[in-house]
């Protein structure tokens, strides 16, 4: 492997932590003997174009410095290639890094770990989710949780998981279960009323909410968590349990495993209001309105691990 590697930086991640994190991470990598080239980009598309060019040019690794959004952007450049991905997690949620057991908000430690992993070939191929041409590493959210995600992303305060708690309380005011049509692999279409459907390649979202607590990044399958048509009171009791993963024991919650999931929740499905659509989010980034079909792609990306 070449000693020339690429640092893929989001300077605005974690309210500015991305810019500050790049230097100690780069210093740790250079101290280990690597030549480090940094990419910022004028915007997300420009940054992705530059990252793809680095991968095509043979960079030894792509190191994403930021949060889950930056990790997701990096995945679009390295998925399906043999270029290793490293994560310096300094964003708000950092769920992809948590799923991999990587340091969070400690860029120097992350830089040292990545250097050791690259030099010692401590790399592993893991699964990714894919919707159309878009890859994701953690969870595809739809329904109530995607609305919470949307609101949380617009909030400037507080930081971390607490803003998602506040976003959840705000969204409860307009809460109503969604009518879904769900198809798992080649099975029959299931029509259900559900509060949310979360498709997990990884186990958590929103800064440690273990919505798909049993998800395994290497089994070739999604964990699909379905929260049924519960009341506001029940949802208030159940949703906070996601931080420990104990919500999975609730009678309104079911878990399925499949390699392909088709989700439909739109106008015309059992009285869903005309013109209204449920939006899908993956790695905290908007995918667009349902219907969406997600596939679990085994060994889609190579990552640096502890």
PDB file of C-alpha atoms in Angstrom:
ATOM      1  CA  UNK A   1       0.000   0.000   0.000  1.00  0.00           C
ATOM      2  CA  UNK A   2       1.246   3.475  -0.884  1.00  0.00           C
ATOM      3  CA  UNK A   3       2.227   5.754   2.005  1.00  0.00           C
ATOM      4  CA  UNK A   4       0.325   8.632   0.395  1.00  0.00           C
ATOM      5  CA  UNK A   5      -3.133   8.956   1.943  1.00  0.00           C
ATOM      6  CA  UNK A   6      -5.966  11.460   1.727  1.00  0.00           C
ATOM      7  CA  UNK A   7      -7.592  13.386   4.576  1.00  0.00           C
ATOM      8  CA  UNK A   8     -11.213  14.165   3.672  1.00  0.00           C
ATOM      9  CA  UNK A   9     -12.258  17.060   5.903  1.00  0.00           C
ATOM     10  CA  UNK A  10     -15.587  18.643   6.825  1.00  0.00           C
ATOM     11  CA  UNK A  11     -14.543  21.916   8.524  1.00  0.00           C
ATOM     12  CA  UNK A  12     -18.068  22.555   9.857  1.00  0.00           C
ATOM     13  CA  UNK A  13     -18.658  19.139  11.488  1.00  0.00           C
ATOM     14  CA  UNK A  14     -19.604  19.223  15.165  1.00  0.00           C
ATOM     15  CA  UNK A  15     -19.980  23.016  15.143  1.00  0.00           C
ATOM     16  CA  UNK A  16     -16.441  23.550  13.914  1.00  0.00           C
ATOM     17  CA  UNK A  17     -14.711  20.533  15.450  1.00  0.00           C
ATOM     18  CA  UNK A  18     -13.910  19.174  11.981  1.00  0.00           C
ATOM     19  CA  UNK A  19     -11.469  21.960  11.166  1.00  0.00           C
ATOM     20  CA  UNK A  20      -9.733  21.673  14.556  1.00  0.00           C
ATOM     21  CA  UNK A  21      -9.599  17.871  14.353  1.00  0.00           C
ATOM     22  CA  UNK A  22      -7.806  17.704  11.027  1.00  0.00           C
ATOM     23  CA  UNK A  23      -4.460  18.913  12.368  1.00  0.00           C
ATOM     24  CA  UNK A  24      -3.913  16.431  15.245  1.00  0.00           C
ATOM     25  CA  UNK A  25      -5.159  13.580  13.055  1.00  0.00           C
ATOM     26  CA  UNK A  26      -2.797  14.583  10.247  1.00  0.00           C
ATOM     27  CA  UNK A  27       0.081  14.991  12.703  1.00  0.00           C
ATOM     28  CA  UNK A  28      -0.452  11.471  14.057  1.00  0.00           C
ATOM     29  CA  UNK A  29      -0.525  10.036  10.536  1.00  0.00           C
ATOM     30  CA  UNK A  30       2.607  11.920   9.461  1.00  0.00           C
ATOM     31  CA  UNK A  31       4.412  10.828  12.623  1.00  0.00           C
ATOM     32  CA  UNK A  32       3.719   7.247  11.544  1.00  0.00           C
ATOM     33  CA  UNK A  33       5.409   7.884   8.202  1.00  0.00           C
ATOM     34  CA  UNK A  34       2.455   8.690   5.956  1.00  0.00           C
ATOM     35  CA  UNK A  35       2.314  11.497   3.431  1.00  0.00           C
ATOM     36  CA  UNK A  36      -1.010  13.270   3.971  1.00  0.00           C
ATOM     37  CA  UNK A  37      -2.937  15.255   1.373  1.00  0.00           C
ATOM     38  CA  UNK A  38      -6.045  17.122   2.562  1.00  0.00           C
ATOM     39  CA  UNK A  39      -9.299  17.614   0.628  1.00  0.00           C
ATOM     40  CA  UNK A  40     -11.922  20.144   1.684  1.00  0.00           C
ATOM     41  CA  UNK A  41     -13.946  21.089  -1.370  1.00  0.00           C
ATOM     42  CA  UNK A  42     -16.082  24.153  -1.969  1.00  0.00           C
ATOM     43  CA  UNK A  43     -19.255  22.152  -1.283  1.00  0.00           C
ATOM     44  CA  UNK A  44     -20.307  18.538  -0.794  1.00  0.00           C
ATOM     45  CA  UNK A  45     -20.388  17.702  -4.505  1.00  0.00           C
ATOM     46  CA  UNK A  46     -17.022  19.301  -5.149  1.00  0.00           C
ATOM     47  CA  UNK A  47     -15.523  17.490  -2.154  1.00  0.00           C
ATOM     48  CA  UNK A  48     -16.927  14.161  -3.381  1.00  0.00           C
ATOM     49  CA  UNK A  49     -15.537  14.752  -6.873  1.00  0.00           C
ATOM     50  CA  UNK A  50     -12.103  15.383  -5.374  1.00  0.00           C
ATOM     51  CA  UNK A  51     -12.364  12.315  -3.109  1.00  0.00           C
ATOM     52  CA  UNK A  52     -13.311  10.087  -6.036  1.00  0.00           C
ATOM     53  CA  UNK A  53     -10.389  11.450  -8.019  1.00  0.00           C
ATOM     54  CA  UNK A  54      -8.053  10.608  -5.111  1.00  0.00           C
ATOM     55  CA  UNK A  55      -9.416   7.053  -4.933  1.00  0.00           C
ATOM     56  CA  UNK A  56      -9.127   6.599  -8.702  1.00  0.00           C
ATOM     57  CA  UNK A  57      -5.605   8.016  -8.509  1.00  0.00           C
ATOM     58  CA  UNK A  58      -4.540   5.264  -6.112  1.00  0.00           C
ATOM     59  CA  UNK A  59      -4.506   6.945  -2.698  1.00  0.00           C
ATOM     60  CA  UNK A  60      -3.528   4.513   0.044  1.00  0.00           C
ATOM     61  CA  UNK A  61      -6.587   5.368   2.142  1.00  0.00           C
ATOM     62  CA  UNK A  62      -9.379   7.921   2.433  1.00  0.00           C
ATOM     63  CA  UNK A  63      -9.667   9.308   5.963  1.00  0.00           C
ATOM     64  CA  UNK A  64     -12.974  11.083   6.676  1.00  0.00           C
ATOM     65  CA  UNK A  65     -12.753  13.812   9.335  1.00  0.00           C
ATOM     66  CA  UNK A  66     -16.217  14.852  10.544  1.00  0.00           C
ATOM     67  CA  UNK A  67     -19.463  13.199  11.556  1.00  0.00           C
ATOM     68  CA  UNK A  68     -21.800  10.649  10.038  1.00  0.00           C
ATOM     69  CA  UNK A  69     -22.578  12.971   7.144  1.00  0.00           C
ATOM     70  CA  UNK A  70     -18.905  13.130   6.187  1.00  0.00           C
ATOM     71  CA  UNK A  71     -18.521   9.380   6.632  1.00  0.00           C
ATOM     72  CA  UNK A  72     -21.528   8.917   4.334  1.00  0.00           C
ATOM     73  CA  UNK A  73     -19.975  11.207   1.716  1.00  0.00           C
ATOM     74  CA  UNK A  74     -16.717   9.263   1.923  1.00  0.00           C
ATOM     75  CA  UNK A  75     -18.598   6.011   1.392  1.00  0.00           C
ATOM     76  CA  UNK A  76     -19.798   7.294  -1.972  1.00  0.00           C
ATOM     77  CA  UNK A  77     -16.127   7.504  -3.016  1.00  0.00           C
ATOM     78  CA  UNK A  78     -14.733   4.232  -1.606  1.00  0.00           C
ATOM     79  CA  UNK A  79     -17.655   1.758  -1.656  1.00  0.00           C
ATOM     80  CA  UNK A  80     -17.021  -1.039  -4.109  1.00  0.00           C
ATOM     81  CA  UNK A  81     -13.280  -0.297  -4.263  1.00  0.00           C
ATOM     82  CA  UNK A  82     -10.400  -1.750  -2.266  1.00  0.00           C
ATOM     83  CA  UNK A  83      -9.345   1.658  -0.922  1.00  0.00           C
ATOM     84  CA  UNK A  84      -9.480   1.568   2.903  1.00  0.00           C
ATOM     85  CA  UNK A  85     -11.678   4.021   4.781  1.00  0.00           C
ATOM     86  CA  UNK A  86     -10.602   5.556   8.074  1.00  0.00           C
ATOM     87  CA  UNK A  87     -12.843   7.612  10.351  1.00  0.00           C
ATOM     88  CA  UNK A  88     -11.863  10.532  12.566  1.00  0.00           C
ATOM     89  CA  UNK A  89     -15.238  10.992  14.247  1.00  0.00           C
ATOM     90  CA  UNK A  90     -15.791  14.542  15.511  1.00  0.00           C
ATOM     91  CA  UNK A  91     -19.400  15.194  14.496  1.00  0.00           C
ATOM     92  CA  UNK A  92     -22.630  15.271  16.444  1.00  0.00           C
ATOM     93  CA  UNK A  93     -23.804  11.658  16.188  1.00  0.00           C
ATOM     94  CA  UNK A  94     -20.746   9.595  15.152  1.00  0.00           C
ATOM     95  CA  UNK A  95     -22.830   6.428  14.961  1.00  0.00           C
ATOM     96  CA  UNK A  96     -20.793   4.777  12.203  1.00  0.00           C
ATOM     97  CA  UNK A  97     -17.610   5.179  14.258  1.00  0.00           C
ATOM     98  CA  UNK A  98     -19.401   3.830  17.346  1.00  0.00           C
ATOM     99  CA  UNK A  99     -20.527   0.756  15.401  1.00  0.00           C
ATOM    100  CA  UNK A 100     -16.908   0.105  14.416  1.00  0.00           C
ATOM    101  CA  UNK A 101     -15.580   0.628  17.947  1.00  0.00           C
ATOM    102  CA  UNK A 102     -13.519   3.664  16.931  1.00  0.00           C
ATOM    103  CA  UNK A 103     -12.548   6.691  19.072  1.00  0.00           C
ATOM    104  CA  UNK A 104     -15.095   9.499  19.197  1.00  0.00           C
ATOM    105  CA  UNK A 105     -14.023  13.168  19.472  1.00  0.00           C
ATOM    106  CA  UNK A 106     -10.394  12.240  19.992  1.00  0.00           C
ATOM    107  CA  UNK A 107      -8.750  13.016  16.635  1.00  0.00           C
ATOM    108  CA  UNK A 108      -5.180  12.318  17.746  1.00  0.00           C
ATOM    109  CA  UNK A 109      -6.152   8.869  19.029  1.00  0.00           C
ATOM    110  CA  UNK A 110      -8.138   8.197  15.867  1.00  0.00           C
ATOM    111  CA  UNK A 111      -5.172   9.230  13.721  1.00  0.00           C
ATOM    112  CA  UNK A 112      -2.825   6.910  15.619  1.00  0.00           C
ATOM    113  CA  UNK A 113      -5.294   4.034  15.400  1.00  0.00           C
ATOM    114  CA  UNK A 114      -5.746   4.478  11.646  1.00  0.00           C
ATOM    115  CA  UNK A 115      -1.970   4.598  11.133  1.00  0.00           C
ATOM    116  CA  UNK A 116      -1.512   1.387  13.127  1.00  0.00           C
ATOM    117  CA  UNK A 117      -4.350  -0.303  11.247  1.00  0.00           C
ATOM    118  CA  UNK A 118      -2.961   0.653   7.840  1.00  0.00           C
ATOM    119  CA  UNK A 119       0.606  -0.355   8.675  1.00  0.00           C
ATOM    120  CA  UNK A 120      -0.470  -3.595  10.318  1.00  0.00           C
ATOM    121  CA  UNK A 121      -3.119  -4.432   7.704  1.00  0.00           C
ATOM    122  CA  UNK A 122      -5.713  -4.322  10.478  1.00  0.00           C
ATOM    123  CA  UNK A 123      -8.490  -3.840   7.953  1.00  0.00           C
ATOM    124  CA  UNK A 124     -11.859  -5.507   7.554  1.00  0.00           C
ATOM    125  CA  UNK A 125     -14.494  -5.675   4.873  1.00  0.00           C
ATOM    126  CA  UNK A 126     -17.976  -4.748   6.114  1.00  0.00           C
ATOM    127  CA  UNK A 127     -21.445  -4.565   4.607  1.00  0.00           C
ATOM    128  CA  UNK A 128     -23.146  -1.425   3.383  1.00  0.00           C
ATOM    129  CA  UNK A 129     -26.698  -0.533   2.526  1.00  0.00           C
ATOM    130  CA  UNK A 130     -27.489   0.799  -0.921  1.00  0.00           C
ATOM    131  CA  UNK A 131     -30.513   2.679  -2.222  1.00  0.00           C
ATOM    132  CA  UNK A 132     -30.156   3.193  -5.964  1.00  0.00           C
ATOM    133  CA  UNK A 133     -26.631   4.582  -6.352  1.00  0.00           C
ATOM    134  CA  UNK A 134     -26.397   5.866  -2.770  1.00  0.00           C
ATOM    135  CA  UNK A 135     -24.538   3.923  -0.070  1.00  0.00           C
ATOM    136  CA  UNK A 136     -25.094   4.068   3.688  1.00  0.00           C
ATOM    137  CA  UNK A 137     -23.334   2.585   6.690  1.00  0.00           C
ATOM    138  CA  UNK A 138     -25.709   2.832   9.635  1.00  0.00           C
ATOM    139  CA  UNK A 139     -29.509   3.149   9.503  1.00  0.00           C
ATOM    140  CA  UNK A 140     -32.148   4.062   6.949  1.00  0.00           C
ATOM    141  CA  UNK A 141     -34.901   5.808   8.933  1.00  0.00           C
ATOM    142  CA  UNK A 142     -38.481   6.384   7.825  1.00  0.00           C
ATOM    143  CA  UNK A 143     -41.615   7.581   9.566  1.00  0.00           C
ATOM    144  CA  UNK A 144     -41.561   9.289  12.940  1.00  0.00           C
ATOM    145  CA  UNK A 145     -37.800   8.997  13.342  1.00  0.00           C
ATOM    146  CA  UNK A 146     -37.111  10.560   9.944  1.00  0.00           C
ATOM    147  CA  UNK A 147     -39.272  13.531  10.967  1.00  0.00           C
ATOM    148  CA  UNK A 148     -37.309  13.776  14.222  1.00  0.00           C
ATOM    149  CA  UNK A 149     -34.098  13.610  12.191  1.00  0.00           C
ATOM    150  CA  UNK A 150     -35.305  16.360   9.892  1.00  0.00           C
ATOM    151  CA  UNK A 151     -36.185  18.638  12.794  1.00  0.00           C
ATOM    152  CA  UNK A 152     -33.008  17.792  14.710  1.00  0.00           C
ATOM    153  CA  UNK A 153     -30.838  18.633  11.700  1.00  0.00           C
ATOM    154  CA  UNK A 154     -32.394  22.095  11.605  1.00  0.00           C
ATOM    155  CA  UNK A 155     -31.733  22.762  15.292  1.00  0.00           C
ATOM    156  CA  UNK A 156     -28.582  24.663  16.266  1.00  0.00           C
ATOM    157  CA  UNK A 157     -28.983  23.997  19.990  1.00  0.00           C
ATOM    158  CA  UNK A 158     -28.491  21.870  22.008  1.00  0.00           C
ATOM    159  CA  UNK A 159     -25.733  19.679  20.570  1.00  0.00           C
ATOM    160  CA  UNK A 160     -25.387  15.919  20.592  1.00  0.00           C
ATOM    161  CA  UNK A 161     -28.179  13.494  21.245  1.00  0.00           C
ATOM    162  CA  UNK A 162     -30.153  15.960  23.375  1.00  0.00           C
ATOM    163  CA  UNK A 163     -31.287  17.944  20.380  1.00  0.00           C
ATOM    164  CA  UNK A 164     -32.882  14.779  19.005  1.00  0.00           C
ATOM    165  CA  UNK A 165     -34.698  14.316  22.315  1.00  0.00           C
ATOM    166  CA  UNK A 166     -36.131  17.819  21.974  1.00  0.00           C
ATOM    167  CA  UNK A 167     -36.955  17.240  18.312  1.00  0.00           C
ATOM    168  CA  UNK A 168     -38.841  14.089  19.298  1.00  0.00           C
ATOM    169  CA  UNK A 169     -40.966  15.982  21.799  1.00  0.00           C
ATOM    170  CA  UNK A 170     -41.753  18.649  19.213  1.00  0.00           C
ATOM    171  CA  UNK A 171     -42.757  16.087  16.592  1.00  0.00           C
ATOM    172  CA  UNK A 172     -45.076  14.305  19.027  1.00  0.00           C
ATOM    173  CA  UNK A 173     -47.494  17.220  18.715  1.00  0.00           C
ATOM    174  CA  UNK A 174     -48.296  16.199  15.132  1.00  0.00           C
ATOM    175  CA  UNK A 175     -47.714  12.491  15.604  1.00  0.00           C
ATOM    176  CA  UNK A 176     -49.728   9.957  13.609  1.00  0.00           C
ATOM    177  CA  UNK A 177     -48.806   6.382  12.580  1.00  0.00           C
ATOM    178  CA  UNK A 178     -47.977   5.835   8.911  1.00  0.00           C
ATOM    179  CA  UNK A 179     -49.597   3.262   6.603  1.00  0.00           C
ATOM    180  CA  UNK A 180     -46.793   1.165   5.103  1.00  0.00           C
ATOM    181  CA  UNK A 181     -46.374  -1.536   2.527  1.00  0.00           C
ATOM    182  CA  UNK A 182     -43.227  -3.534   3.355  1.00  0.00           C
ATOM    183  CA  UNK A 183     -41.652  -6.269   1.259  1.00  0.00           C
ATOM    184  CA  UNK A 184     -38.734  -8.283   2.678  1.00  0.00           C
ATOM    185  CA  UNK A 185     -36.581 -10.127   0.122  1.00  0.00           C
ATOM    186  CA  UNK A 186     -38.981 -12.058  -2.132  1.00  0.00           C
ATOM    187  CA  UNK A 187     -41.719 -12.340   0.502  1.00  0.00           C
ATOM    188  CA  UNK A 188     -45.291 -11.181   0.374  1.00  0.00           C
ATOM    189  CA  UNK A 189     -46.222  -7.524   0.715  1.00  0.00           C
ATOM    190  CA  UNK A 190     -47.118  -6.636   4.312  1.00  0.00           C
ATOM    191  CA  UNK A 191     -49.557  -3.782   4.874  1.00  0.00           C
ATOM    192  CA  UNK A 192     -49.246  -2.325   8.353  1.00  0.00           C
ATOM    193  CA  UNK A 193     -49.759   0.823  10.388  1.00  0.00           C
ATOM    194  CA  UNK A 194     -46.415   1.765  11.897  1.00  0.00           C
ATOM    195  CA  UNK A 195     -44.862   4.612  13.814  1.00  0.00           C
ATOM    196  CA  UNK A 196     -41.536   4.016  12.116  1.00  0.00           C
ATOM    197  CA  UNK A 197     -39.538   1.495  10.144  1.00  0.00           C
ATOM    198  CA  UNK A 198     -35.748   1.550  10.593  1.00  0.00           C
ATOM    199  CA  UNK A 199     -33.486  -0.477   8.304  1.00  0.00           C
ATOM    200  CA  UNK A 200     -30.216  -1.118  10.108  1.00  0.00           C
ATOM    201  CA  UNK A 201     -26.905  -2.059   8.587  1.00  0.00           C
ATOM    202  CA  UNK A 202     -25.414  -0.587  11.751  1.00  0.00           C
ATOM    203  CA  UNK A 203     -27.077  -0.569  15.142  1.00  0.00           C
ATOM    204  CA  UNK A 204     -27.664   3.098  15.995  1.00  0.00           C
ATOM    205  CA  UNK A 205     -28.517   6.594  14.833  1.00  0.00           C
ATOM    206  CA  UNK A 206     -28.996  10.032  16.393  1.00  0.00           C
ATOM    207  CA  UNK A 207     -25.900   9.836  18.596  1.00  0.00           C
ATOM    208  CA  UNK A 208     -26.313   6.405  20.176  1.00  0.00           C
ATOM    209  CA  UNK A 209     -29.992   5.500  19.752  1.00  0.00           C
ATOM    210  CA  UNK A 210     -29.735   1.711  19.336  1.00  0.00           C
ATOM    211  CA  UNK A 211     -32.821   1.405  17.171  1.00  0.00           C
ATOM    212  CA  UNK A 212     -31.461  -1.756  15.489  1.00  0.00           C
ATOM    213  CA  UNK A 213     -29.466  -2.978  18.478  1.00  0.00           C
ATOM    214  CA  UNK A 214     -28.738  -6.434  17.088  1.00  0.00           C
ATOM    215  CA  UNK A 215     -27.477  -5.331  13.673  1.00  0.00           C
ATOM    216  CA  UNK A 216     -24.226  -6.939  12.502  1.00  0.00           C
ATOM    217  CA  UNK A 217     -22.037  -5.135   9.954  1.00  0.00           C
ATOM    218  CA  UNK A 218     -20.739  -8.424   8.543  1.00  0.00           C
ATOM    219  CA  UNK A 219     -23.736 -10.784   8.267  1.00  0.00           C
ATOM    220  CA  UNK A 220     -25.029  -9.676   4.861  1.00  0.00           C
ATOM    221  CA  UNK A 221     -28.427  -8.790   6.321  1.00  0.00           C
ATOM    222  CA  UNK A 222     -30.300  -5.750   7.556  1.00  0.00           C
ATOM    223  CA  UNK A 223     -32.024  -5.678  10.918  1.00  0.00           C
ATOM    224  CA  UNK A 224     -35.415  -4.059  10.257  1.00  0.00           C
ATOM    225  CA  UNK A 225     -37.053  -2.593  13.356  1.00  0.00           C
ATOM    226  CA  UNK A 226     -40.779  -1.905  13.034  1.00  0.00           C
ATOM    227  CA  UNK A 227     -42.495   0.120  15.757  1.00  0.00           C
ATOM    228  CA  UNK A 228     -46.226  -0.464  15.382  1.00  0.00           C
ATOM    229  CA  UNK A 229     -49.210   1.848  15.676  1.00  0.00           C
ATOM    230  CA  UNK A 230     -48.680   2.997  19.242  1.00  0.00           C
ATOM    231  CA  UNK A 231     -50.148   5.994  21.031  1.00  0.00           C
ATOM    232  CA  UNK A 232     -48.210   9.128  21.997  1.00  0.00           C
ATOM    233  CA  UNK A 233     -48.054   7.895  25.579  1.00  0.00           C
ATOM    234  CA  UNK A 234     -46.661   4.529  24.529  1.00  0.00           C
ATOM    235  CA  UNK A 235     -44.162   6.156  22.182  1.00  0.00           C
ATOM    236  CA  UNK A 236     -42.931   8.417  24.994  1.00  0.00           C
ATOM    237  CA  UNK A 237     -42.303   5.314  27.100  1.00  0.00           C
ATOM    238  CA  UNK A 238     -40.750   3.237  24.337  1.00  0.00           C
ATOM    239  CA  UNK A 239     -38.578   5.675  22.394  1.00  0.00           C
ATOM    240  CA  UNK A 240     -36.160   6.649  25.209  1.00  0.00           C
ATOM    241  CA  UNK A 241     -35.349   2.947  25.631  1.00  0.00           C
ATOM    242  CA  UNK A 242     -33.500   3.006  22.310  1.00  0.00           C
ATOM    243  CA  UNK A 243     -30.378   4.278  24.095  1.00  0.00           C
ATOM    244  CA  UNK A 244     -29.991   0.833  25.673  1.00  0.00           C
ATOM    245  CA  UNK A 245     -31.711  -1.183  22.958  1.00  0.00           C
ATOM    246  CA  UNK A 246     -34.329  -2.438  25.415  1.00  0.00           C
ATOM    247  CA  UNK A 247     -37.195  -1.133  23.243  1.00  0.00           C
ATOM    248  CA  UNK A 248     -36.909  -4.323  21.190  1.00  0.00           C
ATOM    249  CA  UNK A 249     -38.690  -6.244  23.970  1.00  0.00           C
ATOM    250  CA  UNK A 250     -41.854  -4.111  23.710  1.00  0.00           C
ATOM    251  CA  UNK A 251     -44.912  -5.877  22.196  1.00  0.00           C
ATOM    252  CA  UNK A 252     -45.380  -3.049  19.685  1.00  0.00           C
ATOM    253  CA  UNK A 253     -41.851  -3.605  18.312  1.00  0.00           C
ATOM    254  CA  UNK A 254     -40.891  -6.349  15.863  1.00  0.00           C
ATOM    255  CA  UNK A 255     -37.522  -7.097  14.253  1.00  0.00           C
ATOM    256  CA  UNK A 256     -37.003  -8.748  10.872  1.00  0.00           C
ATOM    257  CA  UNK A 257     -33.863  -9.692   8.970  1.00  0.00           C
ATOM    258  CA  UNK A 258     -33.537  -9.448   5.220  1.00  0.00           C
ATOM    259  CA  UNK A 259     -31.049  -8.574   2.492  1.00  0.00           C
ATOM    260  CA  UNK A 260     -33.555  -6.439   0.569  1.00  0.00           C
ATOM    261  CA  UNK A 261     -36.301  -4.169   1.889  1.00  0.00           C
ATOM    262  CA  UNK A 262     -38.900  -2.272  -0.101  1.00  0.00           C
ATOM    263  CA  UNK A 263     -40.727   0.480   1.789  1.00  0.00           C
ATOM    264  CA  UNK A 264     -43.832   2.248   0.507  1.00  0.00           C
ATOM    265  CA  UNK A 265     -45.612   4.968   2.503  1.00  0.00           C
ATOM    266  CA  UNK A 266     -47.205   7.532   0.256  1.00  0.00           C
ATOM    267  CA  UNK A 267     -50.452   8.913  -1.098  1.00  0.00           C
ATOM    268  CA  UNK A 268     -52.848   6.141  -1.935  1.00  0.00           C
ATOM    269  CA  UNK A 269     -51.623   3.656   0.671  1.00  0.00           C
ATOM    270  CA  UNK A 270     -54.573   2.976   2.960  1.00  0.00           C
ATOM    271  CA  UNK A 271     -55.748   6.558   3.195  1.00  0.00           C
ATOM    272  CA  UNK A 272     -52.392   8.326   3.487  1.00  0.00           C
ATOM    273  CA  UNK A 273     -53.129  12.039   2.930  1.00  0.00           C
ATOM    274  CA  UNK A 274     -52.803  13.123  -0.722  1.00  0.00           C
ATOM    275  CA  UNK A 275     -49.560  14.954  -1.451  1.00  0.00           C
ATOM    276  CA  UNK A 276     -47.893  13.700   1.736  1.00  0.00           C
ATOM    277  CA  UNK A 277     -44.860  11.435   1.668  1.00  0.00           C
ATOM    278  CA  UNK A 278     -42.628   9.847   4.278  1.00  0.00           C
ATOM    279  CA  UNK A 279     -38.997  10.818   3.724  1.00  0.00           C
ATOM    280  CA  UNK A 280     -36.155   8.349   4.085  1.00  0.00           C
ATOM    281  CA  UNK A 281     -32.917   9.316   5.854  1.00  0.00           C
ATOM    282  CA  UNK A 282     -29.721   7.255   5.787  1.00  0.00           C
ATOM    283  CA  UNK A 283     -26.713   8.095   7.986  1.00  0.00           C
ATOM    284  CA  UNK A 284     -28.694  11.201   8.922  1.00  0.00           C
ATOM    285  CA  UNK A 285     -28.750  12.388   5.299  1.00  0.00           C
ATOM    286  CA  UNK A 286     -31.999  12.733   3.288  1.00  0.00           C
ATOM    287  CA  UNK A 287     -32.524  10.097   0.613  1.00  0.00           C
ATOM    288  CA  UNK A 288     -35.850  11.380  -0.652  1.00  0.00           C
ATOM    289  CA  UNK A 289     -39.481  10.323  -0.319  1.00  0.00           C
ATOM    290  CA  UNK A 290     -40.656   6.753  -0.166  1.00  0.00           C
ATOM    291  CA  UNK A 291     -41.048   4.368  -1.979  1.00  0.00           C
ATOM    292  CA  UNK A 292     -37.437   3.258  -1.498  1.00  0.00           C
ATOM    293  CA  UNK A 293     -35.724  -0.089  -1.933  1.00  0.00           C
ATOM    294  CA  UNK A 294     -32.599  -0.860   0.087  1.00  0.00           C
ATOM    295  CA  UNK A 295     -30.149  -3.703  -0.546  1.00  0.00           C
ATOM    296  CA  UNK A 296     -27.526  -4.978   1.882  1.00  0.00           C
ATOM    297  CA  UNK A 297     -24.278  -5.416  -0.064  1.00  0.00           C
ATOM    298  CA  UNK A 298     -21.817  -7.770   1.660  1.00  0.00           C
ATOM    299  CA  UNK A 299     -18.166  -6.719   2.089  1.00  0.00           C
ATOM    300  CA  UNK A 300     -18.781  -3.450   0.235  1.00  0.00           C
ATOM    301  CA  UNK A 301     -16.100  -1.353   1.943  1.00  0.00           C
ATOM    302  CA  UNK A 302     -12.769  -1.927   3.690  1.00  0.00           C
ATOM    303  CA  UNK A 303     -12.370  -0.085   7.000  1.00  0.00           C
ATOM    304  CA  UNK A 304      -9.581   0.546   9.494  1.00  0.00           C
ATOM    305  CA  UNK A 305     -10.396  -1.015  12.875  1.00  0.00           C
ATOM    306  CA  UNK A 306      -8.929  -0.957  16.410  1.00  0.00           C
TER     307      UNK A 306
END
